[in-house]
Amino acid sequence: MASSTSESGGVSVTTACLVVVVLLLVAACGGNGGSAAAAAVFSGYKFESHGEAEAFEAALLQQACFNVTSLGAAGRGGSRGCVSRLDTARGGAGSGPVPVLRAALRDTLGEAVSAVGAVTGLASLSNHAGEEMAVRDCIELLGYSVDELGWALDAMAEPDSIAEEEYARGTLGSGRSARSRRAEDDLHVWLSAALGNQYTCVESFHGTDGRLLRRVEAAVAQLTQLVSNLLAMHKRLRSITPLHHHASPTTHKNGTDGAVSSSELPPWITDVDDAELARARSGRKAMRVDVVVAQDGSGRYRSVSEAVAQAPNHSKRRYVIYVKRGVYQENVEVKKKKTNIVIVGEGMGETIITGSRSVAGGWTTFRSATFAVSGAGFMARDVTFRNTAGPAAHQAVALRVDSDRSAFFRVGVEGHQDTLYAHSLRQFYRDCRVAGTVDFVFGNGIAVIQRTTLATLPPASPGQVASVTAQGRRDPNQNTGFSIHSCIVEAKHPTYLGRPWKPFSRVVVMESYLGAGVQSRGWLEWAGAGDAGLGTLFYGEYRNYGPGAGVAGRVRWPGYHVIMDAAVASHFTVRRFINGLAWLPSTGVTFTADLVRK
Ligand SMILES: *[C@@H]1O[C@H](CO)[C@@H](O)[C@H](O)[C@H]1NC(C)=O
Ligand SMILES: *[C@@H]1O[C@H](CO)[C@@H](O)[C@H](O)[C@H]1NC(C)=O
Ligand SMILES: *[C@@H]1O[C@H](CO)[C@@H](O)[C@H](O)[C@H]1NC(C)=O
């Protein structure tokens, strides 16, 4: 057992863990985001005095209403109206900080629902195909936010029942249960995702004449502010609750250009002990196939889209679609309600799903994906997703992922610019191959890419520079980022590891082979953005090897770090970064939980 729960005492901890395992296996197949059962979040804090407690609650209320204008449904009465409304909703002063968060979350969910209504109302004003498509993107994206905020609210159960449960398990008051910490992590993941959707919505209007763009921006601005406030509240609450994670690194290590210390990293926590992992693994059953797709008619369906459409809605167990070898020319969308879908092919490069949409061809980046999945708990293995729009077609996504707790094993992702769109939520890639030219792994999900080949293809034109990543973190309180672990950066052409698509872009490359094409500077500024983001991004390299791995000539931006300390690097492992031990075992996908060399 990790030291994290040692203070709860032996016997009750073991029991709690067993309960957690059972719940997780159920939850992993749950119909929603795979939310764990509700738990008492942010419990266990202590204040010196009554006055200090009230001051904390008051500060939290102010934060919930920060920069709330009188626009939008939740903004009635502006910031002051917001404070007094939430004050009433939380049941008055002295009820603790959690009711404030819950009241703010309810308000924000209401605002998200209104935003869907407002944007839907704009649909009739769109006067060309580009705008119509952007409005459709927005409605879908705001729908994600509604779901994610709903999951967050569900995860915060009513306090009384939780207190009773925790009391029954003997965990009340003393240490907080693993469930609580997991629920706090889940909240963080879902709030981070609920912030990003609005930005993508607005981006879908780029290239239109801007008339609807401004109205859509106005329709989502309040929601964006409220979610950003929730993330700030989450951070504040984390600051007062016991963390319980093991040996947090306190040493400051010098990069080429400054120090990186644990205090700069948000506290992703939750360690699960390895006995739990073993139990979960032993309970795993062989995967059974539900339906077969085959082009020759030997299966129930001839196309993947058909099989997905006919799959059960809101499945609580994994539903396996076996796709026989062949090239399937189709664009597939696994929608939100298609949960726990598994696509199993007959091999990378053998079962191929291919399309050719691109921005140059009139699609939005979001909608260009050959294969797009938002249903939670998705898995794919032994299959290739391809976009054949070509090197000159600009953004042309092969695979877009908005599936929480999704896993990809031996999957090929092939395209040029913007090949893999890890748009939002927790994702894991293992033994995959992703190929492209510009920003070919991008988005604002929270993803670990492990033992995967990242291959740069020849540039479209002599001047084009290849960048592996363009990570799009926007808000310092989002827990998103890409961790590239034990990978091969196959750089046969001049290649940079990444460039900051957004100011808080975060990428760590660790224990990976970097090919000869990786340029000595390593990383690239965003074209035309000058110094923007170079101080706020977080790029790190830890113990890479190979001809491109030398760090002597690397960029000297304040946000770039050569990580020397294993404790810092371990923030970006499967165990810590995506809390993988809580959900990956149920996928059956092999993974390395920790650093390879400790
Ligand atoms: C306040 O909100 C407005 C519009 O909603 C936004 O443009 C502005 O950046 C926000 N200000 C801060 C300090 O967040
Ligand atoms: C970091 O560098 C500074 C000066 O460059 C030095 O004083 C300090 O001891 C170094 N810290 C560590 C942990 O190496
Ligand atoms: C899934 O839901 C849609 C409506 O949203 C319905 O048309 C469809 O028949 C359902 N599919 C199954 C397999 O139940």
XYZ file of C-alpha atoms and ligand atoms in Angstrom:
640
model
C 0.000 0.000 0.000
C 1.323 3.397 -0.794
C 2.136 5.553 2.153
C -0.745 7.730 1.079
C -3.320 5.950 3.191
C -1.176 4.549 5.921
C -2.692 6.782 8.541
C -6.097 5.222 8.043
C -4.915 1.998 9.601
C -4.351 -1.423 8.118
C -7.599 -3.294 8.178
C -9.943 -0.557 7.123
C -7.615 0.410 4.313
C -7.660 -3.076 2.891
C -11.421 -3.133 3.010
C -11.640 0.263 1.417
C -9.359 -0.876 -1.380
C -11.474 -3.912 -2.101
C -14.513 -1.713 -2.261
C -12.642 0.603 -4.579
C -11.671 -2.212 -6.918
C -15.231 -3.430 -7.229
C -16.543 0.061 -7.768
C -13.915 0.763 -10.349
C -14.650 -2.298 -12.375
C -18.288 -1.306 -12.377
C -17.456 2.305 -13.011
C -15.071 1.485 -15.832
C -18.036 0.108 -17.668
C -20.379 2.857 -16.531
C -22.577 4.715 -18.942
C -21.221 8.145 -18.170
C -17.662 9.382 -18.102
C -16.901 6.289 -16.135
C -17.325 8.354 -13.019
C -16.459 6.545 -9.869
C -19.222 6.450 -7.327
C -19.670 9.669 -5.471
C -17.262 10.378 -2.689
C -16.724 13.072 -0.147
C -14.480 15.424 -2.060
C -12.262 17.948 -0.328
C -12.820 16.588 3.130
C -10.293 16.385 5.924
C -9.288 20.056 5.939
C -8.908 21.886 9.211
C -9.053 25.561 10.038
C -7.505 27.243 13.024
C -10.639 29.145 13.858
C -14.218 29.725 12.874
C -13.210 33.090 11.466
C -10.575 31.541 9.256
C -13.097 29.027 7.919
C -15.572 31.777 7.070
C -12.898 33.857 5.410
C -11.955 30.885 3.250
C -15.591 30.341 2.218
C -15.995 34.032 1.443
C -12.878 34.005 -0.734
C -14.188 30.948 -2.538
C -17.492 32.697 -3.226
C -15.667 35.678 -4.691
C -13.653 33.341 -6.873
C -16.810 31.621 -8.137
C -18.115 34.977 -9.297
C -14.870 36.469 -10.583
C -15.421 38.596 -13.703
C -19.032 37.482 -14.007
C -20.812 40.113 -16.041
C -24.493 40.664 -16.343
C -24.446 38.825 -19.662
C -25.685 35.274 -19.794
C -28.147 33.377 -17.667
C -25.793 32.871 -14.736
C -24.779 36.493 -14.747
C -28.055 37.909 -13.492
C -27.089 40.916 -11.424
C -23.423 40.684 -12.400
C -20.764 39.643 -9.941
C -22.623 40.898 -6.875
C -25.823 39.121 -7.904
C -23.770 35.973 -8.464
C -22.313 36.107 -4.946
C -25.655 36.612 -3.270
C -27.319 33.892 -5.330
C -24.575 31.357 -4.546
C -24.586 32.425 -0.924
C -28.244 31.451 -0.700
C -27.771 28.259 -2.696
C -24.957 27.002 -0.462
C -27.120 27.335 2.636
C -25.414 30.342 4.195
C -22.054 30.922 5.846
C -20.528 28.196 7.957
C -21.712 25.282 5.825
C -18.154 24.602 4.617
C -16.369 25.166 1.326
C -17.801 22.182 -0.562
C -21.370 23.551 -0.747
C -19.925 26.675 -2.384
C -18.277 24.563 -5.070
C -21.451 22.561 -5.557
C -23.605 25.684 -5.898
C -21.149 27.183 -8.396
C -21.083 23.940 -10.364
C -24.888 23.904 -10.582
C -24.903 27.490 -11.824
C -22.257 26.704 -14.419
C -24.157 23.676 -15.646
C -27.210 25.916 -16.052
C -25.094 28.358 -18.036
C -23.821 25.536 -20.290
C -27.373 24.445 -21.024
C -28.303 28.055 -21.874
C -25.278 28.356 -24.146
C -26.408 25.287 -26.115
C -29.785 26.992 -26.530
C -28.223 30.282 -27.589
C -25.938 28.695 -30.182
C -28.728 26.473 -31.496
C -30.728 29.667 -31.990
C -27.940 31.047 -34.182
C -28.121 28.093 -36.575
C -30.832 29.748 -38.652
C -28.562 32.776 -39.207
C -25.741 30.855 -40.809
C -25.575 31.579 -44.482
C -22.997 29.221 -45.822
C -21.851 25.665 -45.315
C -18.774 26.662 -43.285
C -20.871 28.458 -40.697
C -23.428 25.692 -40.553
C -20.684 23.196 -39.861
C -19.148 25.445 -37.185
C -22.511 25.817 -35.469
C -22.885 22.021 -35.496
C -19.396 21.642 -33.998
C -20.322 24.126 -31.259
C -23.531 22.396 -30.349
C -21.698 19.095 -30.075
C -18.822 20.621 -28.088
C -21.110 22.476 -25.681
C -22.922 19.168 -25.242
C -19.614 17.681 -24.059
C -19.338 20.502 -21.518
C -22.874 19.846 -20.286
C -22.009 16.175 -19.769
C -18.684 16.864 -18.090
C -20.164 19.388 -15.684
C -22.959 16.912 -14.976
C -20.433 14.154 -14.176
C -18.629 16.564 -11.881
C -21.846 17.361 -10.054
C -22.722 13.669 -9.753
C -19.310 12.978 -8.289
C -20.068 15.376 -5.463
C -22.662 13.426 -3.612
C -24.837 14.900 -0.931
C -22.743 15.302 2.184
C -24.871 13.340 4.637
C -24.900 9.993 2.877
C -21.174 10.251 2.254
C -20.364 11.058 5.834
C -22.323 7.990 6.875
C -20.492 5.784 4.410
C -17.112 7.100 5.407
C -18.063 6.713 9.026
C -19.071 3.095 8.387
C -15.696 2.444 6.811
C -13.929 4.199 9.618
C -12.393 6.774 7.331
C -14.351 9.820 8.444
C -12.236 12.496 9.994
C -8.953 10.699 9.722
C -7.317 10.147 6.361
C -9.369 10.617 3.287
C -10.271 7.592 1.268
C -8.687 6.722 -2.048
C -12.146 7.226 -3.471
C -12.226 10.828 -2.352
C -8.891 11.552 -3.903
C -9.931 9.882 -7.109
C -13.157 11.841 -7.215
C -11.133 15.046 -6.847
C -8.926 13.980 -9.742
C -11.960 13.148 -11.828
C -13.401 16.577 -11.102
C -10.148 18.130 -12.227
C -10.159 16.164 -15.490
C -13.773 16.985 -16.292
C -13.513 20.694 -15.452
C -10.341 20.942 -17.541
C -12.187 19.401 -20.479
C -15.286 21.548 -19.967
C -13.127 24.652 -20.387
C -11.497 23.590 -23.644
C -14.671 22.823 -25.579
C -15.692 26.473 -25.826
C -12.342 27.424 -27.343
C -12.615 24.697 -29.971
C -16.147 25.868 -30.700
C -14.923 29.396 -31.392
C -11.984 28.086 -33.450
C -14.393 26.297 -35.764
C -15.515 29.742 -36.970
C -12.053 30.795 -38.094
C -12.125 31.326 -41.807
C -15.758 32.475 -41.765
C -16.589 36.159 -42.206
C -16.738 36.715 -38.447
C -20.363 37.806 -38.278
C -21.583 34.726 -36.407
C -18.220 34.257 -34.718
C -18.728 37.322 -32.544
C -22.198 36.209 -31.509
C -20.967 32.730 -30.655
C -18.077 34.193 -28.674
C -20.561 36.276 -26.719
C -22.760 33.221 -26.149
C -19.954 31.162 -24.606
C -17.857 33.841 -22.841
C -19.722 33.616 -19.548
C -19.539 29.834 -19.519
C -15.793 29.938 -20.167
C -15.315 32.374 -17.287
C -17.404 30.262 -14.909
C -15.516 27.044 -15.718
C -12.216 28.865 -15.336
C -13.448 30.041 -11.925
C -14.348 26.464 -10.983
C -10.830 25.349 -11.870
C -9.397 28.099 -9.672
C -11.725 26.991 -6.845
C -10.589 23.399 -7.329
C -7.009 24.529 -6.924
C -7.827 26.512 -3.796
C -9.646 23.562 -2.261
C -6.747 21.262 -3.096
C -4.488 23.657 -1.261
C -6.258 23.022 2.034
C -6.981 19.308 1.796
C -4.438 16.704 2.793
C -2.640 15.422 -0.264
C -1.472 12.044 0.955
C 0.723 11.407 -1.951
C 3.956 9.741 -1.420
C 7.277 11.512 -1.136
C 6.573 14.625 -3.035
C 9.748 15.965 -4.529
C 11.034 19.015 -2.743
C 14.439 19.350 -4.296
C 14.923 22.018 -6.876
C 16.752 20.851 -9.919
C 18.377 23.097 -12.404
C 17.458 22.864 -16.034
C 19.494 24.583 -18.680
C 17.714 27.701 -17.709
C 16.280 27.664 -14.241
C 14.837 25.336 -11.724
C 11.909 23.011 -11.857
C 10.434 22.117 -8.557
C 7.418 20.203 -7.456
C 5.749 23.427 -6.390
C 5.414 24.381 -10.043
C 3.503 21.227 -10.757
C -0.092 20.760 -9.802
C -0.657 17.935 -7.358
C -1.869 15.104 -9.536
C -2.035 12.507 -6.976
C -3.664 9.252 -6.150
C -1.394 6.345 -5.956
C -2.951 2.952 -6.038
C -1.049 0.064 -4.638
C 0.146 -2.741 -6.822
C -1.856 -5.395 -5.006
C -4.936 -3.628 -6.236
C -3.543 -3.676 -9.727
C -2.890 -7.398 -9.493
C -6.395 -8.073 -8.248
C -7.919 -6.052 -11.035
C -5.793 -7.874 -13.585
C -6.638 -11.324 -12.352
C -10.337 -10.497 -12.643
C -9.945 -9.723 -16.312
C -11.835 -11.920 -18.723
C -10.981 -12.772 -22.279
C -12.580 -10.362 -24.661
C -15.579 -11.711 -26.454
C -16.597 -10.382 -29.846
C -20.086 -8.937 -30.238
C -20.225 -8.286 -33.963
C -17.991 -8.743 -36.989
C -17.498 -6.253 -39.802
C -16.204 -7.641 -43.108
C -16.189 -6.183 -46.594
C -16.803 -9.585 -48.185
C -20.111 -10.011 -46.390
C -18.859 -12.676 -44.005
C -19.702 -10.523 -40.988
C -22.911 -8.931 -39.800
C -21.922 -5.534 -41.264
C -19.912 -4.327 -44.217
C -18.949 -0.959 -42.729
C -17.649 0.174 -39.369
C -20.138 3.073 -39.249
C -23.045 0.667 -39.519
C -21.727 -1.475 -36.689
C -21.196 1.577 -34.484
C -24.660 2.930 -35.263
C -26.236 -0.378 -34.290
C -24.178 -0.785 -31.129
C -26.099 -0.404 -27.884
C -26.514 3.090 -26.448
C -24.981 3.795 -23.027
C -23.467 0.332 -22.772
C -22.152 -0.449 -19.317
C -20.027 -3.317 -20.579
C -17.509 -3.354 -23.364
C -19.047 -3.948 -26.759
C -16.508 -5.443 -29.154
C -16.660 -4.756 -32.880
C -14.213 -6.993 -34.757
C -13.186 -5.509 -38.083
C -11.658 -7.934 -40.579
C -8.745 -6.865 -42.741
C -9.448 -4.464 -45.557
C -9.495 -0.781 -46.414
C -12.691 0.831 -45.134
C -13.324 4.165 -46.834
C -15.522 5.931 -44.336
C -15.686 8.641 -41.723
C -16.760 7.156 -38.440
C -18.112 8.980 -35.404
C -18.495 7.135 -32.130
C -20.859 9.535 -30.384
C -21.196 10.304 -26.676
C -23.925 7.757 -26.046
C -21.892 4.957 -27.647
C -19.937 4.167 -24.514
C -17.459 1.338 -23.994
C -17.061 0.543 -27.673
C -14.037 -1.551 -28.619
C -12.721 -1.715 -32.175
C -10.479 -4.715 -32.806
C -8.825 -5.059 -36.199
C -6.599 -7.717 -37.704
C -3.459 -5.614 -37.465
C -1.983 -2.205 -37.970
C -1.833 -1.710 -41.737
C -4.193 -4.671 -42.253
C -7.481 -3.210 -41.033
C -7.485 0.382 -42.277
C -10.178 3.008 -41.805
C -9.490 5.876 -44.150
C -10.902 9.250 -45.174
C -9.701 12.445 -46.798
C -11.435 15.400 -45.173
C -9.353 18.518 -44.567
C -9.601 22.202 -43.813
C -8.493 22.938 -47.383
C -11.414 20.768 -48.476
C -13.909 22.887 -46.535
C -14.132 21.037 -43.241
C -13.370 22.333 -39.770
C -10.329 20.770 -38.100
C -12.673 19.198 -35.575
C -14.872 17.592 -38.240
C -12.055 16.568 -40.561
C -11.309 13.444 -38.515
C -11.558 10.108 -40.288
C -12.375 8.492 -36.965
C -13.774 10.577 -34.098
C -14.716 9.185 -30.719
C -16.420 10.873 -27.792
C -18.141 7.906 -26.129
C -16.364 7.250 -22.831
C -14.320 4.112 -22.259
C -13.363 3.614 -25.915
C -10.662 1.182 -26.964
C -9.025 0.314 -30.257
C -6.382 -2.236 -31.125
C -4.687 -3.614 -34.209
C -6.133 -1.070 -36.576
C -4.980 1.928 -38.636
C -6.784 5.271 -38.865
C -5.713 7.254 -41.905
C -6.339 10.618 -43.522
C -5.220 10.787 -47.151
C -5.878 14.497 -47.779
C -2.143 14.857 -48.344
C 0.660 17.178 -47.295
C -0.761 20.314 -48.906
C -4.281 20.095 -47.490
C -3.486 21.768 -44.155
C -5.284 20.384 -41.113
C -6.550 16.886 -41.824
C -7.168 14.756 -38.755
C -6.988 10.960 -38.878
C -8.114 10.323 -35.278
C -9.858 12.651 -32.819
C -10.373 11.557 -29.228
C -12.757 13.024 -26.642
C -13.245 9.746 -24.815
C -12.430 9.711 -21.116
C -10.384 6.684 -20.085
C -9.717 5.618 -23.642
C -6.927 3.251 -24.651
C -5.200 2.578 -27.959
C -3.003 -0.460 -28.472
C -1.048 -1.239 -31.646
C -2.907 1.436 -33.533
C -1.575 3.291 -36.578
C -2.510 6.947 -37.005
C -1.460 8.281 -40.408
C -1.749 11.736 -41.923
C 0.257 14.911 -42.436
C -0.759 18.061 -40.544
C -2.730 17.499 -37.302
C -2.867 13.713 -37.554
C -3.794 12.800 -33.985
C -6.165 15.208 -32.264
C -6.023 14.287 -28.578
C -8.735 16.854 -27.973
C -9.810 16.225 -24.381
C -9.947 13.879 -21.384
C -7.744 10.942 -20.301
C -6.096 8.925 -23.059
C -3.471 6.218 -23.261
C -1.532 5.059 -26.313
C 0.756 2.034 -26.333
C 2.793 0.385 -29.098
C 1.205 2.677 -31.637
C 2.656 4.457 -34.648
C 1.712 8.060 -35.388
C 3.044 9.673 -38.561
C 2.766 13.210 -39.891
C 4.458 16.498 -40.618
C 3.188 19.556 -38.757
C 1.806 19.357 -35.199
C 0.918 15.756 -35.746
C 0.051 15.137 -32.109
C -2.059 18.056 -30.888
C -4.992 19.044 -28.719
C -5.648 19.568 -25.040
C -6.303 16.112 -23.681
C -4.385 14.553 -20.817
C -2.524 11.795 -22.591
C 0.296 9.379 -22.016
C 1.826 8.130 -25.242
C 3.973 5.115 -24.443
C 6.337 2.905 -26.465
C 4.972 4.498 -29.586
C 6.781 5.494 -32.760
C 6.293 9.141 -33.697
C 7.476 9.407 -37.285
C 8.033 12.591 -39.267
C 7.203 12.406 -42.947
C 8.862 14.482 -45.701
C 7.801 18.148 -45.553
C 5.103 19.338 -47.939
C 7.336 22.131 -49.169
C 11.006 22.916 -48.604
C 10.260 25.579 -45.981
C 7.898 23.524 -43.862
C 9.206 22.459 -40.476
C 7.990 19.367 -38.752
C 6.782 19.578 -35.185
C 5.721 16.481 -33.323
C 3.412 18.191 -30.836
C 1.242 21.275 -30.543
C -0.249 20.953 -27.125
C -3.066 23.406 -26.441
C -3.330 24.036 -22.703
C -4.921 27.452 -22.120
C -5.443 27.822 -18.423
C -2.762 27.213 -15.798
C -5.276 25.306 -13.685
C -6.039 22.711 -16.357
C -4.364 19.373 -15.670
C -3.874 18.609 -19.347
C -0.731 17.832 -21.302
C 1.127 15.154 -23.240
C 3.571 12.744 -21.695
C 5.699 10.969 -24.268
C 7.277 8.052 -22.484
C 9.614 5.334 -23.807
C 8.810 6.352 -27.353
C 10.802 6.526 -30.560
C 10.872 9.873 -32.296
C 11.730 8.623 -35.763
C 13.030 11.848 -37.237
C 14.224 11.142 -40.770
C 13.594 14.806 -41.584
C 14.322 17.957 -39.566
C 12.025 17.745 -36.576
C 11.127 19.732 -33.472
C 9.546 18.098 -30.459
C 6.834 20.683 -30.128
C 5.623 24.224 -30.283
C 3.261 26.077 -27.986
C -0.140 26.201 -29.574
C -1.465 27.920 -26.455
C 0.256 29.763 -23.575
C 0.301 26.926 -21.052
C 1.253 24.221 -23.512
C 2.681 21.245 -21.634
C 4.713 18.353 -23.013
C 7.232 16.084 -21.366
C 9.403 13.693 -23.373
C 11.051 11.081 -21.215
C 13.166 7.945 -21.557
C 12.695 8.118 -25.288
C 14.886 7.635 -28.338
C 15.279 10.840 -30.329
C 16.404 10.311 -33.909
C 19.055 12.292 -35.760
C 16.554 14.689 -37.332
C 15.600 16.177 -33.975
C 17.084 19.651 -34.160
C 19.504 20.747 -31.479
C 17.167 23.572 -30.346
C 14.601 20.847 -29.778
C 11.539 23.074 -29.631
C 10.055 25.801 -31.762
C 8.222 29.085 -31.144
C 4.708 29.375 -32.489
C 5.063 31.134 -35.848
C 4.265 34.818 -35.556
C 3.683 34.699 -31.806
C 7.068 36.069 -30.785
C 7.866 35.255 -27.174
C 4.257 34.482 -26.276
C 3.969 31.553 -23.933
C 7.683 30.855 -23.652
C 7.591 31.636 -19.951
C 4.285 29.979 -19.153
C 4.543 26.771 -21.140
C 6.049 23.674 -19.568
C 8.292 21.592 -21.772
C 10.524 19.000 -20.211
C 12.980 16.322 -21.245
C 14.103 13.517 -19.009
C 16.752 10.912 -19.810
C 16.247 10.702 -23.528
C 18.866 9.034 -25.697
C 19.858 8.713 -29.330
C 21.508 11.117 -31.763
C 18.892 13.865 -31.289
C 18.809 13.741 -27.504
C 21.668 16.086 -26.622
C 20.324 19.015 -24.631
C 23.332 21.351 -24.854
C 21.878 23.352 -27.719
C 18.286 23.370 -26.520
C 16.110 26.491 -26.322
C 16.636 28.654 -23.252
C 13.046 29.611 -22.599
C 11.989 30.019 -18.973
C 9.361 27.315 -19.484
C 11.795 24.723 -20.854
C 13.386 22.287 -18.421
C 15.915 19.551 -18.535
C 14.459 17.390 -15.813
C 17.141 15.822 -13.661
C 15.038 14.537 -10.843
C 13.140 11.244 -11.151
C 10.601 12.552 -8.659
C 9.696 15.370 -11.015
C 9.580 13.073 -14.049
C 7.334 10.667 -12.164
C 4.549 13.253 -12.196
C 4.178 12.326 -15.860
C 3.894 8.560 -15.576
C 0.803 6.450 -16.195
C 0.469 6.087 -12.437
C 0.451 9.771 -11.673
C -0.445 11.767 -14.747
C -3.553 9.881 -15.881
C -4.192 7.894 -12.722
C -3.888 4.867 -14.978
C -3.893 2.190 -12.319
C -7.469 3.112 -11.547
C -8.739 2.351 -15.029
C -6.167 0.846 -17.403
C -6.203 -2.663 -15.902
C -9.822 -3.095 -16.975
C -8.808 -2.433 -20.595
C -6.370 -5.326 -20.703
C -3.853 -3.090 -22.456
C -0.256 -3.540 -21.351
C 1.268 -0.485 -19.733
C 4.268 0.643 -17.741
C 3.020 2.415 -14.640
C 6.258 4.102 -13.626
C 9.542 5.296 -15.008
C 11.500 2.494 -16.631
C 14.791 3.395 -14.931
C 14.249 4.625 -11.415
C -13.435 38.965 -18.103
O -14.400 38.546 -19.053
C -14.231 39.102 -20.362
C -15.400 38.683 -21.234
O -16.119 37.661 -20.747
C -12.927 38.626 -20.938
O -12.731 39.145 -22.228
C -11.811 39.083 -20.016
O -10.582 38.577 -20.491
C -12.040 38.586 -18.591
N -11.046 39.161 -17.718
C -10.261 38.420 -16.950
C -9.303 39.172 -16.083
O -10.313 37.206 -16.922
C 21.120 25.639 -9.307
O 21.925 26.633 -9.867
C 22.306 27.645 -8.976
C 23.087 28.697 -9.710
O 23.144 28.470 -11.075
C 23.101 27.048 -7.836
O 23.442 28.054 -6.897
C 22.297 25.988 -7.149
O 23.038 25.349 -6.156
C 21.806 24.947 -8.147
N 20.905 24.023 -7.484
C 20.967 22.707 -7.663
C 19.982 21.899 -6.925
O 21.760 22.175 -8.428
C -29.866 4.663 -29.743
O -30.576 5.886 -29.584
C -31.128 6.417 -30.787
C -31.836 7.693 -30.460
O -31.000 8.596 -29.850
C -32.107 5.423 -31.413
O -32.576 5.929 -32.648
C -31.396 4.101 -31.633
O -32.333 3.155 -32.108
C -30.775 3.599 -30.341
N -29.996 2.421 -30.644
C -30.116 1.300 -29.968
C -29.291 0.169 -30.417
O -30.856 1.195 -29.007
